[in-house]
Amino acid sequence: SRYETWRPQLHDITEDDVIGSPYSISHYAVNQDIGNDTDLGEVRRTINSLGMKLMVDFVPNHGAKDSTWLDKHLDIFLQRPVNDNSPSSWWEQRGDHVLAHGRSPWPSDLWADTFQFNYWSPSTIKFMTELLVSMASRADAIRCDMAMLALSDVWERSWGQVVREGGFLRPEQEFWKVAIDAARARSPGTQFFAEAYNYQISRTPEKELLVDLGFDYVYDKDPLDHLQGGGNLDQLRAYITSRSQEQLAHTMHFVENHDEPRAATALGGQQQAFVGSVLTSTLPGARLFFRGQFDGNAAKLVVQLRRAEAEQA
């Protein structure tokens, strides 16, 4: 059974613990178990009155295999051209159509629980822009998952040959420029946060390009990387001093998140995790803190599961 994959992280796992990935999106709506759009608006007003803002997640690269859009908006998904000879693992038959799984330029990144959006299709750009505009009207900030995957140079590395065989042409404008400009035209105060990493594919480094296209902040994992493995303060100091204040001001720093090991584990203990937290949270820019981080939690919650291993006393 597939859920056995996660037994090392949750020793007494059952099938009921597996609730599905939050990065395999069916559609964007308030879960009816907790409320509706009116309730969301009230929550937003309440937390705004307390000096806080509401951030939501946007997954631009792919959608769930049970997405409601597959029936109503099939044209936004990447479909296999006739006579395509790319690896069969990239594709899955759905009815009369063969659809691509979400992936990055790297062979190891293939998300088989998703279907890939086609960012060389005008229909996709229009649909996803309208979706981002709608989300921006209901939240104060949007975190965009793996935002660099929608950049034209990166997307071309992933899918260029396939989409050209399908008759599509590279868009004249970057998707993020079109979508963020449209969202801010309606909701000027919206902030955009990019989970992003430099792939060294774009002519301008990916994270720098995303800021140029309108993102307020991009991930900066380098300080965490320098802290791991015992840490090298000389390398960390050199990295920080090599960045301008303006560059750092557009970055987000963290020592743990849903993708990374718990800091208390990765950095060698709770004291080391605390020091790493202090360091990353005093750099210019935005700071990300994870559930249980301040308690020094060591058990990692797998995103597909509803619970984590109990913390040891």
mmCIF file of C-alpha atoms in Angstrom:
data_model
loop_
_atom_site.group_PDB
_atom_site.id
_atom_site.type_symbol
_atom_site.label_atom_id
_atom_site.label_comp_id
_atom_site.label_asym_id
_atom_site.label_seq_id
_atom_site.Cartn_x
_atom_site.Cartn_y
_atom_site.Cartn_z
ATOM 1 C CA SER A 1 0.000 0.000 0.000
ATOM 2 C CA ARG A 2 1.275 3.447 -0.893
ATOM 3 C CA TYR A 3 0.758 4.862 2.579
ATOM 4 C CA GLU A 4 3.457 2.483 3.864
ATOM 5 C CA THR A 5 5.887 4.970 2.282
ATOM 6 C CA TRP A 6 5.248 7.286 5.228
ATOM 7 C CA ARG A 7 5.482 4.738 8.051
ATOM 8 C CA PRO A 8 9.003 5.944 8.998
ATOM 9 C CA GLN A 9 7.488 9.372 9.749
ATOM 10 C CA LEU A 10 4.343 7.988 11.452
ATOM 11 C CA HIS A 11 4.840 4.522 12.905
ATOM 12 C CA ASP A 12 1.140 3.774 13.520
ATOM 13 C CA ILE A 13 -0.110 5.185 10.227
ATOM 14 C CA THR A 14 -3.460 4.004 8.886
ATOM 15 C CA GLU A 15 -5.149 4.576 5.569
ATOM 16 C CA ASP A 16 -7.417 7.150 7.228
ATOM 17 C CA ASP A 17 -4.377 9.309 7.977
ATOM 18 C CA VAL A 18 -3.752 9.908 4.265
ATOM 19 C CA ILE A 19 -5.774 12.970 3.246
ATOM 20 C CA GLY A 20 -3.984 13.935 0.005
ATOM 21 C CA SER A 21 -1.499 16.577 -0.969
ATOM 22 C CA PRO A 22 -2.434 20.259 -0.493
ATOM 23 C CA TYR A 23 -0.369 20.879 -3.626
ATOM 24 C CA SER A 24 -2.674 18.769 -5.780
ATOM 25 C CA ILE A 25 -5.522 21.260 -6.120
ATOM 26 C CA SER A 26 -9.001 20.364 -7.349
ATOM 27 C CA HIS A 27 -10.280 23.958 -7.312
ATOM 28 C CA TYR A 28 -10.033 27.060 -5.152
ATOM 29 C CA ALA A 29 -12.966 27.484 -2.777
ATOM 30 C CA VAL A 30 -13.615 27.676 0.943
ATOM 31 C CA ASN A 31 -14.088 24.166 2.302
ATOM 32 C CA GLN A 32 -17.795 23.821 3.040
ATOM 33 C CA ASP A 33 -16.985 22.025 6.289
ATOM 34 C CA ILE A 34 -15.687 25.297 7.735
ATOM 35 C CA GLY A 35 -17.676 27.987 5.922
ATOM 36 C CA ASN A 36 -18.121 29.979 2.718
ATOM 37 C CA ASP A 37 -16.808 33.118 1.007
ATOM 38 C CA THR A 38 -18.840 35.360 3.313
ATOM 39 C CA ASP A 39 -17.243 33.709 6.340
ATOM 40 C CA LEU A 40 -13.803 34.084 4.781
ATOM 41 C CA GLY A 41 -14.426 37.794 4.314
ATOM 42 C CA GLU A 42 -15.401 38.121 7.971
ATOM 43 C CA VAL A 43 -12.280 36.246 9.074
ATOM 44 C CA ARG A 44 -10.161 38.546 6.927
ATOM 45 C CA ARG A 45 -11.755 41.684 8.379
ATOM 46 C CA THR A 46 -11.286 40.375 11.910
ATOM 47 C CA ILE A 47 -7.619 39.514 11.555
ATOM 48 C CA ASN A 48 -6.972 42.793 9.705
ATOM 49 C CA SER A 49 -8.425 44.629 12.722
ATOM 50 C CA LEU A 50 -5.851 42.816 14.874
ATOM 51 C CA GLY A 51 -2.949 43.957 12.704
ATOM 52 C CA MET A 52 -2.586 40.713 10.769
ATOM 53 C CA LYS A 53 -3.132 39.773 7.123
ATOM 54 C CA LEU A 54 -4.607 36.772 5.357
ATOM 55 C CA MET A 55 -2.321 34.805 3.024
ATOM 56 C CA VAL A 56 -3.484 31.986 0.748
ATOM 57 C CA ASP A 57 -1.599 29.472 -1.360
ATOM 58 C CA PHE A 58 -1.631 29.325 -5.157
ATOM 59 C CA VAL A 59 -0.241 26.305 -7.040
ATOM 60 C CA PRO A 60 0.303 27.492 -10.631
ATOM 61 C CA ASN A 61 2.117 24.575 -12.244
ATOM 62 C CA HIS A 62 -0.461 21.798 -12.051
ATOM 63 C CA GLY A 63 -3.878 20.691 -10.813
ATOM 64 C CA ALA A 64 -5.282 17.561 -9.206
ATOM 65 C CA LYS A 65 -6.241 14.528 -11.264
ATOM 66 C CA ASP A 66 -9.791 14.931 -9.967
ATOM 67 C CA SER A 67 -9.886 18.674 -10.699
ATOM 68 C CA THR A 68 -13.276 20.110 -11.582
ATOM 69 C CA TRP A 69 -11.524 21.982 -14.400
ATOM 70 C CA LEU A 70 -10.871 18.760 -16.332
ATOM 71 C CA ASP A 71 -14.485 18.661 -17.459
ATOM 72 C CA LYS A 72 -15.071 22.392 -17.890
ATOM 73 C CA HIS A 73 -11.648 23.686 -18.967
ATOM 74 C CA LEU A 74 -9.733 20.760 -20.450
ATOM 75 C CA ASP A 75 -7.890 23.127 -22.790
ATOM 76 C CA ILE A 76 -5.818 24.580 -19.945
ATOM 77 C CA PHE A 77 -4.079 21.213 -19.417
ATOM 78 C CA LEU A 78 -1.119 19.976 -21.449
ATOM 79 C CA GLN A 79 -2.191 17.199 -23.817
ATOM 80 C CA ARG A 80 0.131 14.810 -25.627
ATOM 81 C CA PRO A 81 0.688 15.638 -29.298
ATOM 82 C CA VAL A 82 0.351 12.957 -31.950
ATOM 83 C CA ASN A 83 3.639 11.082 -32.517
ATOM 84 C CA ASP A 84 5.200 12.497 -29.346
ATOM 85 C CA ASN A 85 8.082 10.297 -28.156
ATOM 86 C CA SER A 86 8.732 11.731 -24.682
ATOM 87 C CA PRO A 87 8.835 9.256 -21.760
ATOM 88 C CA SER A 88 5.550 7.462 -21.179
ATOM 89 C CA SER A 89 5.873 8.119 -17.417
ATOM 90 C CA TRP A 90 5.139 11.773 -18.141
ATOM 91 C CA TRP A 91 1.642 10.969 -19.376
ATOM 92 C CA GLU A 92 -1.638 9.419 -18.318
ATOM 93 C CA GLN A 93 -4.704 8.447 -20.295
ATOM 94 C CA ARG A 94 -7.923 10.139 -19.191
ATOM 95 C CA GLY A 95 -10.879 9.200 -21.319
ATOM 96 C CA ASP A 96 -10.111 10.146 -24.919
ATOM 97 C CA HIS A 97 -7.191 12.380 -23.910
ATOM 98 C CA VAL A 98 -3.609 11.807 -22.773
ATOM 99 C CA LEU A 99 -2.561 14.409 -20.206
ATOM 100 C CA ALA A 100 0.843 15.314 -18.820
ATOM 101 C CA HIS A 101 1.731 14.938 -15.162
ATOM 102 C CA GLY A 102 3.051 18.019 -13.434
ATOM 103 C CA ARG A 103 6.841 18.175 -13.491
ATOM 104 C CA SER A 104 9.883 20.439 -13.399
ATOM 105 C CA PRO A 105 12.863 20.415 -15.794
ATOM 106 C CA TRP A 106 14.524 17.778 -13.604
ATOM 107 C CA PRO A 107 13.627 14.076 -14.090
ATOM 108 C CA SER A 108 13.260 13.510 -10.343
ATOM 109 C CA ASP A 109 10.435 16.058 -10.098
ATOM 110 C CA LEU A 110 7.409 14.231 -11.488
ATOM 111 C CA TRP A 111 4.186 14.665 -9.550
ATOM 112 C CA ALA A 112 2.042 11.725 -10.611
ATOM 113 C CA ASP A 113 -0.975 12.875 -8.577
ATOM 114 C CA THR A 114 -1.344 15.969 -10.783
ATOM 115 C CA PHE A 115 -1.907 17.113 -14.358
ATOM 116 C CA GLN A 116 0.255 19.836 -15.925
ATOM 117 C CA PHE A 117 -1.101 23.219 -17.044
ATOM 118 C CA ASN A 118 -0.007 24.414 -20.508
ATOM 119 C CA TYR A 119 1.614 27.826 -20.137
ATOM 120 C CA TRP A 120 2.083 28.241 -23.874
ATOM 121 C CA SER A 121 -1.683 28.146 -24.355
ATOM 122 C CA PRO A 122 -3.487 31.518 -24.390
ATOM 123 C CA SER A 123 -6.462 29.766 -22.770
ATOM 124 C CA THR A 124 -4.345 28.748 -19.795
ATOM 125 C CA ILE A 125 -2.829 32.194 -19.346
ATOM 126 C CA LYS A 126 -6.281 33.796 -19.440
ATOM 127 C CA PHE A 127 -7.786 31.249 -17.051
ATOM 128 C CA MET A 128 -4.950 31.352 -14.520
ATOM 129 C CA THR A 129 -4.782 35.153 -14.649
ATOM 130 C CA GLU A 130 -8.493 35.395 -13.878
ATOM 131 C CA LEU A 131 -8.038 32.900 -11.058
ATOM 132 C CA LEU A 132 -5.189 34.901 -9.519
ATOM 133 C CA VAL A 133 -7.245 38.108 -9.810
ATOM 134 C CA SER A 134 -10.108 36.406 -7.961
ATOM 135 C CA MET A 135 -7.834 35.108 -5.214
ATOM 136 C CA ALA A 136 -6.191 38.506 -4.764
ATOM 137 C CA SER A 137 -9.603 40.071 -4.190
ATOM 138 C CA ARG A 138 -10.219 37.713 -1.245
ATOM 139 C CA ALA A 139 -6.823 37.784 0.490
ATOM 140 C CA ASP A 140 -4.083 40.215 1.437
ATOM 141 C CA ALA A 141 -1.199 38.092 0.178
ATOM 142 C CA ILE A 142 -0.608 35.069 -2.039
ATOM 143 C CA ARG A 143 2.190 32.528 -1.735
ATOM 144 C CA CYS A 144 2.897 31.039 -5.157
ATOM 145 C CA ASP A 145 4.192 27.482 -5.056
ATOM 146 C CA MET A 146 7.303 26.729 -7.163
ATOM 147 C CA ALA A 147 6.778 30.028 -8.979
ATOM 148 C CA MET A 148 9.844 29.685 -11.209
ATOM 149 C CA LEU A 149 8.254 26.745 -13.071
ATOM 150 C CA ALA A 150 5.923 29.121 -14.946
ATOM 151 C CA LEU A 151 8.802 31.291 -16.213
ATOM 152 C CA SER A 152 9.094 31.020 -19.986
ATOM 153 C CA ASP A 153 12.714 29.842 -20.066
ATOM 154 C CA VAL A 154 12.113 27.242 -17.359
ATOM 155 C CA TRP A 155 8.844 26.045 -18.882
ATOM 156 C CA GLU A 156 10.519 25.753 -22.271
ATOM 157 C CA ARG A 157 13.226 23.559 -20.751
ATOM 158 C CA SER A 158 10.519 21.324 -19.285
ATOM 159 C CA TRP A 159 8.058 21.158 -22.182
ATOM 160 C CA GLY A 160 9.308 23.192 -25.176
ATOM 161 C CA GLN A 161 9.693 20.352 -27.635
ATOM 162 C CA VAL A 162 6.354 18.816 -26.659
ATOM 163 C CA VAL A 163 4.317 22.006 -27.005
ATOM 164 C CA ARG A 164 5.941 22.959 -30.290
ATOM 165 C CA GLU A 165 4.870 19.568 -31.634
ATOM 166 C CA GLY A 166 1.371 20.498 -30.461
ATOM 167 C CA GLY A 167 1.439 23.745 -32.448
ATOM 168 C CA PHE A 168 1.929 26.183 -29.557
ATOM 169 C CA LEU A 169 4.237 29.203 -29.593
ATOM 170 C CA ARG A 170 6.155 30.781 -26.743
ATOM 171 C CA PRO A 171 4.158 33.713 -25.259
ATOM 172 C CA GLU A 172 5.483 37.200 -25.859
ATOM 173 C CA GLN A 173 5.055 38.175 -22.194
ATOM 174 C CA GLU A 174 5.875 36.327 -19.000
ATOM 175 C CA PHE A 175 2.788 34.871 -17.334
ATOM 176 C CA TRP A 176 3.644 36.406 -13.967
ATOM 177 C CA LYS A 177 3.884 39.911 -15.437
ATOM 178 C CA VAL A 178 0.451 39.563 -17.003
ATOM 179 C CA ALA A 179 -1.191 37.961 -13.976
ATOM 180 C CA ILE A 180 0.299 40.109 -11.210
ATOM 181 C CA ASP A 181 -0.405 43.343 -13.097
ATOM 182 C CA ALA A 182 -4.028 42.241 -13.567
ATOM 183 C CA ALA A 183 -4.401 41.259 -9.914
ATOM 184 C CA ARG A 184 -2.960 44.537 -8.649
ATOM 185 C CA ALA A 185 -5.157 46.545 -11.023
ATOM 186 C CA ARG A 186 -8.138 45.229 -9.043
ATOM 187 C CA SER A 187 -6.499 44.727 -5.628
ATOM 188 C CA PRO A 188 -3.562 47.163 -5.446
ATOM 189 C CA GLY A 189 -2.419 46.207 -1.961
ATOM 190 C CA THR A 190 -1.954 42.504 -2.615
ATOM 191 C CA GLN A 191 1.497 41.139 -1.801
ATOM 192 C CA PHE A 192 3.006 38.251 -3.749
ATOM 193 C CA PHE A 193 5.424 35.714 -2.251
ATOM 194 C CA ALA A 194 7.289 33.241 -4.454
ATOM 195 C CA GLU A 195 8.590 29.879 -3.444
ATOM 196 C CA ALA A 196 11.476 29.866 -5.902
ATOM 197 C CA TYR A 197 14.941 28.496 -6.477
ATOM 198 C CA ASN A 198 17.575 29.454 -9.029
ATOM 199 C CA TYR A 199 17.761 26.749 -11.687
ATOM 200 C CA GLN A 200 20.354 28.670 -13.752
ATOM 201 C CA ILE A 201 18.069 28.276 -16.780
ATOM 202 C CA SER A 202 16.651 31.781 -17.246
ATOM 203 C CA ARG A 203 18.854 34.434 -18.777
ATOM 204 C CA THR A 204 18.172 36.494 -15.647
ATOM 205 C CA PRO A 205 18.475 34.365 -12.471
ATOM 206 C CA GLU A 206 15.021 33.013 -11.700
ATOM 207 C CA LYS A 207 14.544 34.645 -8.303
ATOM 208 C CA GLU A 208 15.755 38.018 -9.532
ATOM 209 C CA LEU A 209 13.471 37.755 -12.552
ATOM 210 C CA LEU A 210 10.449 36.989 -10.377
ATOM 211 C CA VAL A 211 11.068 40.173 -8.367
ATOM 212 C CA ASP A 212 11.369 42.115 -11.625
ATOM 213 C CA LEU A 213 8.001 40.662 -12.716
ATOM 214 C CA GLY A 214 6.216 41.896 -9.600
ATOM 215 C CA PHE A 215 6.848 39.568 -6.669
ATOM 216 C CA ASP A 216 7.425 41.313 -3.357
ATOM 217 C CA TYR A 217 9.434 38.459 -1.839
ATOM 218 C CA VAL A 218 11.177 35.285 -2.998
ATOM 219 C CA TYR A 219 12.502 32.354 -0.994
ATOM 220 C CA ASP A 220 16.127 32.488 0.112
ATOM 221 C CA LYS A 221 17.189 29.047 1.330
ATOM 222 C CA ASP A 222 20.921 29.763 1.203
ATOM 223 C CA PRO A 223 21.287 30.825 4.875
ATOM 224 C CA LEU A 224 19.650 27.548 5.960
ATOM 225 C CA ASP A 225 21.948 25.573 3.670
ATOM 226 C CA HIS A 226 24.964 27.270 5.256
ATOM 227 C CA LEU A 227 23.696 26.440 8.755
ATOM 228 C CA GLN A 228 23.235 22.731 8.092
ATOM 229 C CA GLY A 229 25.963 20.140 8.506
ATOM 230 C CA GLY A 230 27.451 21.884 11.519
ATOM 231 C CA GLY A 231 27.388 25.306 9.890
ATOM 232 C CA ASN A 232 30.180 27.377 8.414
ATOM 233 C CA LEU A 233 29.991 30.908 9.736
ATOM 234 C CA ASP A 234 32.642 32.222 7.338
ATOM 235 C CA GLN A 235 30.658 31.006 4.332
ATOM 236 C CA LEU A 236 27.421 32.315 5.826
ATOM 237 C CA ARG A 237 28.959 35.713 6.560
ATOM 238 C CA ALA A 238 30.398 35.884 3.041
ATOM 239 C CA TYR A 239 27.032 35.042 1.543
ATOM 240 C CA ILE A 240 25.166 37.692 3.546
ATOM 241 C CA THR A 241 27.726 40.432 2.868
ATOM 242 C CA SER A 242 27.702 39.622 -0.855
ATOM 243 C CA ARG A 243 24.014 40.520 -1.076
ATOM 244 C CA SER A 244 22.853 44.125 -1.286
ATOM 245 C CA GLN A 245 20.311 45.462 1.188
ATOM 246 C CA GLU A 246 17.835 45.788 -1.678
ATOM 247 C CA GLN A 247 18.282 42.137 -2.640
ATOM 248 C CA LEU A 248 17.853 40.949 0.928
ATOM 249 C CA ALA A 249 14.792 43.152 1.365
ATOM 250 C CA HIS A 250 12.978 41.068 -1.257
ATOM 251 C CA THR A 251 13.834 37.700 0.276
ATOM 252 C CA MET A 252 12.121 35.334 2.728
ATOM 253 C CA HIS A 253 14.190 33.419 5.258
ATOM 254 C CA PHE A 254 13.396 30.318 7.307
ATOM 255 C CA VAL A 255 14.957 27.337 9.044
ATOM 256 C CA GLU A 256 12.068 24.945 8.475
ATOM 257 C CA ASN A 257 8.898 24.505 6.464
ATOM 258 C CA HIS A 258 6.760 21.673 5.095
ATOM 259 C CA ASP A 259 9.530 20.628 2.663
ATOM 260 C CA GLU A 260 12.485 20.856 5.030
ATOM 261 C CA PRO A 261 13.407 18.673 8.019
ATOM 262 C CA ARG A 262 12.533 20.086 11.423
ATOM 263 C CA ALA A 263 15.241 22.531 12.477
ATOM 264 C CA ALA A 264 15.790 20.746 15.786
ATOM 265 C CA THR A 265 16.730 17.671 13.763
ATOM 266 C CA ALA A 266 18.532 19.249 10.817
ATOM 267 C CA LEU A 267 20.633 21.688 12.846
ATOM 268 C CA GLY A 268 21.583 19.275 15.622
ATOM 269 C CA GLY A 269 19.273 20.128 18.520
ATOM 270 C CA GLN A 270 16.870 22.673 19.978
ATOM 271 C CA GLN A 271 19.586 25.146 20.964
ATOM 272 C CA GLN A 272 21.095 25.115 17.486
ATOM 273 C CA ALA A 273 17.612 25.487 15.985
ATOM 274 C CA PHE A 274 16.996 28.500 18.202
ATOM 275 C CA VAL A 275 20.265 30.134 17.117
ATOM 276 C CA GLY A 276 19.422 29.467 13.468
ATOM 277 C CA SER A 277 15.971 30.979 13.964
ATOM 278 C CA VAL A 278 17.436 34.113 15.508
ATOM 279 C CA LEU A 279 19.934 34.476 12.669
ATOM 280 C CA THR A 280 17.441 34.046 9.823
ATOM 281 C CA SER A 281 14.766 36.178 11.489
ATOM 282 C CA THR A 282 17.121 39.152 11.912
ATOM 283 C CA LEU A 283 18.076 39.348 8.238
ATOM 284 C CA PRO A 284 16.307 42.001 6.133
ATOM 285 C CA GLY A 285 13.196 40.838 4.306
ATOM 286 C CA ALA A 286 10.333 38.575 5.338
ATOM 287 C CA ARG A 287 10.481 35.717 7.845
ATOM 288 C CA LEU A 288 8.669 32.409 7.728
ATOM 289 C CA PHE A 289 7.946 30.419 10.879
ATOM 290 C CA PHE A 290 6.539 26.905 10.931
ATOM 291 C CA ARG A 291 4.005 25.242 13.188
ATOM 292 C CA GLY A 292 5.769 23.881 16.281
ATOM 293 C CA GLN A 293 9.044 25.627 15.482
ATOM 294 C CA PHE A 294 9.028 27.705 18.666
ATOM 295 C CA ASP A 295 8.479 24.535 20.713
ATOM 296 C CA GLY A 296 11.480 22.830 19.141
ATOM 297 C CA ASN A 297 9.335 20.076 17.638
ATOM 298 C CA ALA A 298 11.329 17.293 15.981
ATOM 299 C CA ALA A 299 8.515 15.269 14.364
ATOM 300 C CA LYS A 300 7.831 16.238 10.752
ATOM 301 C CA LEU A 301 4.260 16.421 9.482
ATOM 302 C CA VAL A 302 4.131 14.885 5.996
ATOM 303 C CA VAL A 303 1.880 17.143 3.908
ATOM 304 C CA GLN A 304 -0.237 14.218 2.689
ATOM 305 C CA LEU A 305 -1.078 13.156 6.269
ATOM 306 C CA ARG A 306 -3.499 14.532 8.840
ATOM 307 C CA ARG A 307 -1.162 14.052 11.827
ATOM 308 C CA ALA A 308 2.478 13.738 12.759
ATOM 309 C CA GLU A 309 4.314 11.439 15.154
ATOM 310 C CA ALA A 310 3.781 12.437 18.785
ATOM 311 C CA GLU A 311 6.615 14.524 20.189
ATOM 312 C CA GLN A 312 8.887 12.767 22.638
ATOM 313 C CA ALA A 313 8.702 14.109 26.176
#
